[in-house]
Amino acid sequence: MGLEIEQLLSKLTEVNDSMAEYTSGFNLGQPNATQLHTLQRHRDILQGYSHEFSKTKANIQAFRDREDLLGSVHRDINAYKTGMNRRTDLYLKENEHIRNSDRMADDVIGVALATKENLQSQRGVLHGVTSRLSAVTNRFPALNSLIQRINVRKRRDSIILASVISICIILMFIYALG
């Protein structure tokens, strides 16, 4: 549209120049006052149009520049906010992960403390049983010898059972390979 207006203004300039040539040629170089006034009026109108056009063009360019600047500022602000939102979301997620890890660590520590207390109570119970057995074996030495014979038989039975199992395994390997 600006190009079209510039073309029209240049045509109007040409028309004004043609009018000036016509008036000077029509009266043999001496135009009358009415023609001069009309010619001057048309030149003033052309100058007003040209001035108004350049003023409007400058305003539009200033408006575009302003919009571009504000638009880029708005885009930068939105990009910054979006980046901040993403960063904030990432920080919140990381904070939640840390809280969950902390909570899980507290739970594990709680389980470990409960296990420790349970083991200590079992230790106390076993210590009590051991002290009672020692007291009983000290009172009754025959009972101590009986317990020793039971342990010896247990070991002997374990050795015999282990020997039988190993011989069976060897025989199975020989059978499988042969």
PDB file of C-alpha atoms in Angstrom:
ATOM      1  CA  MET A   1       0.000   0.000   0.000  1.00  0.00           C
ATOM      2  CA  GLY A   2       2.919   2.321   0.750  1.00  0.00           C
ATOM      3  CA  LEU A   3       4.416   1.650  -2.670  1.00  0.00           C
ATOM      4  CA  GLU A   4       1.094   2.381  -4.325  1.00  0.00           C
ATOM      5  CA  ILE A   5       0.798   5.695  -2.463  1.00  0.00           C
ATOM      6  CA  GLU A   6       4.377   6.621  -3.413  1.00  0.00           C
ATOM      7  CA  GLN A   7       3.570   5.876  -7.065  1.00  0.00           C
ATOM      8  CA  LEU A   8       0.436   8.019  -6.867  1.00  0.00           C
ATOM      9  CA  LEU A   9       2.405  10.855  -5.259  1.00  0.00           C
ATOM     10  CA  SER A  10       5.032  10.679  -8.018  1.00  0.00           C
ATOM     11  CA  LYS A  11       2.229  10.784 -10.648  1.00  0.00           C
ATOM     12  CA  LEU A  12       0.724  13.775  -8.874  1.00  0.00           C
ATOM     13  CA  THR A  13       4.159  15.442  -8.927  1.00  0.00           C
ATOM     14  CA  GLU A  14       4.377  14.776 -12.656  1.00  0.00           C
ATOM     15  CA  VAL A  15       0.879  16.221 -13.151  1.00  0.00           C
ATOM     16  CA  ASN A  16       1.856  19.344 -11.172  1.00  0.00           C
ATOM     17  CA  ASP A  17       5.033  19.700 -13.253  1.00  0.00           C
ATOM     18  CA  SER A  18       2.975  19.270 -16.440  1.00  0.00           C
ATOM     19  CA  MET A  19       0.534  21.920 -15.209  1.00  0.00           C
ATOM     20  CA  ALA A  20       3.439  24.285 -14.535  1.00  0.00           C
ATOM     21  CA  GLU A  21       4.793  23.700 -18.038  1.00  0.00           C
ATOM     22  CA  TYR A  22       1.338  24.127 -19.563  1.00  0.00           C
ATOM     23  CA  THR A  23       0.638  27.394 -17.783  1.00  0.00           C
ATOM     24  CA  SER A  24       4.015  28.834 -18.673  1.00  0.00           C
ATOM     25  CA  GLY A  25       3.624  27.673 -22.313  1.00  0.00           C
ATOM     26  CA  PHE A  26      -0.020  28.795 -22.589  1.00  0.00           C
ATOM     27  CA  ASN A  27       0.646  32.395 -21.618  1.00  0.00           C
ATOM     28  CA  LEU A  28       4.029  32.604 -23.269  1.00  0.00           C
ATOM     29  CA  GLY A  29       5.958  32.482 -20.018  1.00  0.00           C
ATOM     30  CA  GLN A  30       3.676  34.911 -18.141  1.00  0.00           C
ATOM     31  CA  PRO A  31       1.001  32.947 -16.208  1.00  0.00           C
ATOM     32  CA  ASN A  32      -1.829  35.003 -14.738  1.00  0.00           C
ATOM     33  CA  ALA A  33      -2.531  35.224 -10.986  1.00  0.00           C
ATOM     34  CA  THR A  34      -5.374  32.710 -11.008  1.00  0.00           C
ATOM     35  CA  GLN A  35      -3.257  30.099 -12.716  1.00  0.00           C
ATOM     36  CA  LEU A  36      -0.361  30.816 -10.356  1.00  0.00           C
ATOM     37  CA  HIS A  37      -2.665  30.563  -7.401  1.00  0.00           C
ATOM     38  CA  THR A  38      -4.129  27.273  -8.686  1.00  0.00           C
ATOM     39  CA  LEU A  39      -0.659  25.905  -9.416  1.00  0.00           C
ATOM     40  CA  GLN A  40       0.573  26.975  -5.961  1.00  0.00           C
ATOM     41  CA  ARG A  41      -2.511  25.441  -4.362  1.00  0.00           C
ATOM     42  CA  HIS A  42      -1.860  22.107  -6.133  1.00  0.00           C
ATOM     43  CA  ARG A  43       1.798  22.190  -5.075  1.00  0.00           C
ATOM     44  CA  ASP A  44       0.753  22.872  -1.467  1.00  0.00           C
ATOM     45  CA  ILE A  45      -1.726  20.001  -1.621  1.00  0.00           C
ATOM     46  CA  LEU A  46       1.020  17.724  -3.022  1.00  0.00           C
ATOM     47  CA  GLN A  47       3.405  18.873  -0.326  1.00  0.00           C
ATOM     48  CA  GLY A  48       0.720  18.252   2.357  1.00  0.00           C
ATOM     49  CA  TYR A  49       0.029  14.805   0.979  1.00  0.00           C
ATOM     50  CA  SER A  50       3.752  13.985   0.847  1.00  0.00           C
ATOM     51  CA  HIS A  51       4.287  15.316   4.355  1.00  0.00           C
ATOM     52  CA  GLU A  52       1.262  13.409   5.699  1.00  0.00           C
ATOM     53  CA  PHE A  53       2.382  10.249   3.920  1.00  0.00           C
ATOM     54  CA  SER A  54       5.930  10.419   5.309  1.00  0.00           C
ATOM     55  CA  LYS A  55       4.559  11.237   8.778  1.00  0.00           C
ATOM     56  CA  THR A  56       2.130   8.276   8.652  1.00  0.00           C
ATOM     57  CA  LYS A  57       4.857   6.014   7.279  1.00  0.00           C
ATOM     58  CA  ALA A  58       7.194   7.053  10.121  1.00  0.00           C
ATOM     59  CA  ASN A  59       4.409   6.479  12.690  1.00  0.00           C
ATOM     60  CA  ILE A  60       3.674   3.046  11.289  1.00  0.00           C
ATOM     61  CA  GLN A  61       7.380   2.166  11.277  1.00  0.00           C
ATOM     62  CA  ALA A  62       7.707   3.426  14.865  1.00  0.00           C
ATOM     63  CA  PHE A  63       4.647   1.380  15.857  1.00  0.00           C
ATOM     64  CA  ARG A  64       6.106  -1.717  14.188  1.00  0.00           C
ATOM     65  CA  ASP A  65       9.451  -1.169  15.864  1.00  0.00           C
ATOM     66  CA  ARG A  66       7.711  -0.700  19.195  1.00  0.00           C
ATOM     67  CA  GLU A  67       5.637  -3.836  18.687  1.00  0.00           C
ATOM     68  CA  ASP A  68       8.718  -5.791  17.661  1.00  0.00           C
ATOM     69  CA  LEU A  69      10.557  -4.556  20.716  1.00  0.00           C
ATOM     70  CA  LEU A  70       7.637  -5.220  23.063  1.00  0.00           C
ATOM     71  CA  GLY A  71       6.927  -8.509  21.340  1.00  0.00           C
ATOM     72  CA  SER A  72      10.520  -9.603  21.773  1.00  0.00           C
ATOM     73  CA  VAL A  73      10.414  -8.458  25.396  1.00  0.00           C
ATOM     74  CA  HIS A  74       7.168 -10.401  25.916  1.00  0.00           C
ATOM     75  CA  ARG A  75       8.691 -13.432  24.198  1.00  0.00           C
ATOM     76  CA  ASP A  76      11.787 -13.119  26.359  1.00  0.00           C
ATOM     77  CA  ILE A  77       9.669 -12.780  29.488  1.00  0.00           C
ATOM     78  CA  ASN A  78       7.545 -15.772  28.506  1.00  0.00           C
ATOM     79  CA  ALA A  79      10.641 -17.797  27.655  1.00  0.00           C
ATOM     80  CA  TYR A  80      12.169 -16.796  30.973  1.00  0.00           C
ATOM     81  CA  LYS A  81       8.972 -17.683  32.840  1.00  0.00           C
ATOM     82  CA  THR A  82       8.713 -20.951  30.964  1.00  0.00           C
ATOM     83  CA  GLY A  83      12.344 -21.661  31.746  1.00  0.00           C
ATOM     84  CA  MET A  84      11.734 -20.662  35.349  1.00  0.00           C
ATOM     85  CA  ASN A  85       8.671 -22.893  35.473  1.00  0.00           C
ATOM     86  CA  ARG A  86      10.693 -25.777  34.078  1.00  0.00           C
ATOM     87  CA  ARG A  87      13.512 -25.069  36.497  1.00  0.00           C
ATOM     88  CA  THR A  88      11.057 -24.679  39.356  1.00  0.00           C
ATOM     89  CA  ASP A  89       9.366 -27.942  38.382  1.00  0.00           C
ATOM     90  CA  LEU A  90      12.727 -29.677  38.234  1.00  0.00           C
ATOM     91  CA  TYR A  91      13.675 -28.251  41.623  1.00  0.00           C
ATOM     92  CA  LEU A  92      10.343 -29.339  43.096  1.00  0.00           C
ATOM     93  CA  LYS A  93      10.746 -32.845  41.669  1.00  0.00           C
ATOM     94  CA  GLU A  94      14.293 -33.031  43.005  1.00  0.00           C
ATOM     95  CA  ASN A  95      13.058 -31.804  46.388  1.00  0.00           C
ATOM     96  CA  GLU A  96      10.350 -34.492  46.373  1.00  0.00           C
ATOM     97  CA  HIS A  97      12.942 -37.155  45.499  1.00  0.00           C
ATOM     98  CA  ILE A  98      15.127 -35.968  48.365  1.00  0.00           C
ATOM     99  CA  ARG A  99      12.169 -36.050  50.758  1.00  0.00           C
ATOM    100  CA  ASN A 100      11.278 -39.573  49.625  1.00  0.00           C
ATOM    101  CA  SER A 101      14.887 -40.691  50.046  1.00  0.00           C
ATOM    102  CA  ASP A 102      14.996 -39.108  53.496  1.00  0.00           C
ATOM    103  CA  ARG A 103      11.741 -40.808  54.458  1.00  0.00           C
ATOM    104  CA  MET A 104      13.007 -44.173  53.183  1.00  0.00           C
ATOM    105  CA  ALA A 105      16.285 -43.717  55.080  1.00  0.00           C
ATOM    106  CA  ASP A 106      14.313 -42.955  58.259  1.00  0.00           C
ATOM    107  CA  ASP A 107      12.219 -46.092  57.702  1.00  0.00           C
ATOM    108  CA  VAL A 108      15.343 -48.231  57.197  1.00  0.00           C
ATOM    109  CA  ILE A 109      16.954 -46.748  60.298  1.00  0.00           C
ATOM    110  CA  GLY A 110      13.762 -47.474  62.248  1.00  0.00           C
ATOM    111  CA  VAL A 111      13.767 -51.095  61.055  1.00  0.00           C
ATOM    112  CA  ALA A 112      17.466 -51.401  61.941  1.00  0.00           C
ATOM    113  CA  LEU A 113      16.853 -50.033  65.447  1.00  0.00           C
ATOM    114  CA  ALA A 114      13.916 -52.393  65.955  1.00  0.00           C
ATOM    115  CA  THR A 115      16.071 -55.321  64.768  1.00  0.00           C
ATOM    116  CA  LYS A 116      18.876 -54.249  67.093  1.00  0.00           C
ATOM    117  CA  GLU A 117      16.502 -54.129  70.064  1.00  0.00           C
ATOM    118  CA  ASN A 118      15.064 -57.528  69.120  1.00  0.00           C
ATOM    119  CA  LEU A 119      18.542 -59.058  68.830  1.00  0.00           C
ATOM    120  CA  GLN A 120      19.549 -57.564  72.179  1.00  0.00           C
ATOM    121  CA  SER A 121      16.472 -59.041  73.842  1.00  0.00           C
ATOM    122  CA  GLN A 122      17.213 -62.447  72.225  1.00  0.00           C
ATOM    123  CA  ARG A 123      20.819 -62.147  73.411  1.00  0.00           C
ATOM    124  CA  GLY A 124      19.578 -61.560  76.932  1.00  0.00           C
ATOM    125  CA  VAL A 125      17.272 -64.563  76.717  1.00  0.00           C
ATOM    126  CA  LEU A 126      20.054 -66.807  75.342  1.00  0.00           C
ATOM    127  CA  HIS A 127      22.469 -65.525  77.981  1.00  0.00           C
ATOM    128  CA  GLY A 128      19.918 -66.438  80.644  1.00  0.00           C
ATOM    129  CA  VAL A 129      19.469 -69.914  79.154  1.00  0.00           C
ATOM    130  CA  THR A 130      23.234 -70.420  78.968  1.00  0.00           C
ATOM    131  CA  SER A 131      23.714 -69.354  82.574  1.00  0.00           C
ATOM    132  CA  ARG A 132      20.943 -71.725  83.724  1.00  0.00           C
ATOM    133  CA  LEU A 133      22.473 -74.597  81.742  1.00  0.00           C
ATOM    134  CA  SER A 134      25.884 -73.854  83.270  1.00  0.00           C
ATOM    135  CA  ALA A 135      24.354 -73.831  86.719  1.00  0.00           C
ATOM    136  CA  VAL A 136      22.595 -77.152  86.043  1.00  0.00           C
ATOM    137  CA  THR A 137      25.736 -78.792  84.620  1.00  0.00           C
ATOM    138  CA  ASN A 138      27.763 -77.590  87.602  1.00  0.00           C
ATOM    139  CA  ARG A 139      25.227 -79.103  90.016  1.00  0.00           C
ATOM    140  CA  PHE A 140      24.963 -82.335  88.116  1.00  0.00           C
ATOM    141  CA  PRO A 141      28.286 -83.395  86.554  1.00  0.00           C
ATOM    142  CA  ALA A 142      26.702 -86.587  85.170  1.00  0.00           C
ATOM    143  CA  LEU A 143      24.414 -84.449  83.099  1.00  0.00           C
ATOM    144  CA  ASN A 144      27.447 -82.719  81.549  1.00  0.00           C
ATOM    145  CA  SER A 145      28.933 -86.044  80.487  1.00  0.00           C
ATOM    146  CA  LEU A 146      25.562 -87.059  79.034  1.00  0.00           C
ATOM    147  CA  ILE A 147      25.424 -83.854  76.970  1.00  0.00           C
ATOM    148  CA  GLN A 148      28.978 -84.479  75.718  1.00  0.00           C
ATOM    149  CA  ARG A 149      28.079 -88.047  74.635  1.00  0.00           C
ATOM    150  CA  ILE A 150      25.006 -86.706  72.816  1.00  0.00           C
ATOM    151  CA  ASN A 151      27.183 -84.168  70.964  1.00  0.00           C
ATOM    152  CA  VAL A 152      29.704 -86.884  70.008  1.00  0.00           C
ATOM    153  CA  ARG A 153      26.934 -89.115  68.618  1.00  0.00           C
ATOM    154  CA  LYS A 154      25.502 -86.142  66.722  1.00  0.00           C
ATOM    155  CA  ARG A 155      28.874 -85.480  65.109  1.00  0.00           C
ATOM    156  CA  ARG A 156      29.362 -89.162  64.295  1.00  0.00           C
ATOM    157  CA  ASP A 157      25.885 -89.359  62.728  1.00  0.00           C
ATOM    158  CA  SER A 158      26.603 -86.220  60.703  1.00  0.00           C
ATOM    159  CA  ILE A 159      29.897 -87.685  59.431  1.00  0.00           C
ATOM    160  CA  ILE A 160      28.229 -90.973  58.482  1.00  0.00           C
ATOM    161  CA  LEU A 161      25.380 -89.182  56.730  1.00  0.00           C
ATOM    162  CA  ALA A 162      27.805 -86.945  54.827  1.00  0.00           C
ATOM    163  CA  SER A 163      29.847 -89.993  53.747  1.00  0.00           C
ATOM    164  CA  VAL A 164      26.750 -91.833  52.485  1.00  0.00           C
ATOM    165  CA  ILE A 165      25.575 -88.762  50.537  1.00  0.00           C
ATOM    166  CA  SER A 166      29.001 -88.225  48.951  1.00  0.00           C
ATOM    167  CA  ILE A 167      29.286 -91.921  47.929  1.00  0.00           C
ATOM    168  CA  CYS A 168      25.788 -91.719  46.369  1.00  0.00           C
ATOM    169  CA  ILE A 169      26.735 -88.596  44.428  1.00  0.00           C
ATOM    170  CA  ILE A 170      29.969 -90.217  43.174  1.00  0.00           C
ATOM    171  CA  LEU A 171      28.068 -93.324  42.070  1.00  0.00           C
ATOM    172  CA  MET A 172      25.505 -91.129  40.236  1.00  0.00           C
ATOM    173  CA  PHE A 173      28.319 -89.350  38.358  1.00  0.00           C
ATOM    174  CA  ILE A 174      29.905 -92.657  37.391  1.00  0.00           C
ATOM    175  CA  TYR A 175      26.532 -93.951  36.216  1.00  0.00           C
ATOM    176  CA  ALA A 176      25.789 -90.749  34.252  1.00  0.00           C
ATOM    177  CA  LEU A 177      29.200 -90.767  32.511  1.00  0.00           C
ATOM    178  CA  GLY A 178      29.322 -94.480  31.813  1.00  0.00           C
TER     179      GLY A 178
END
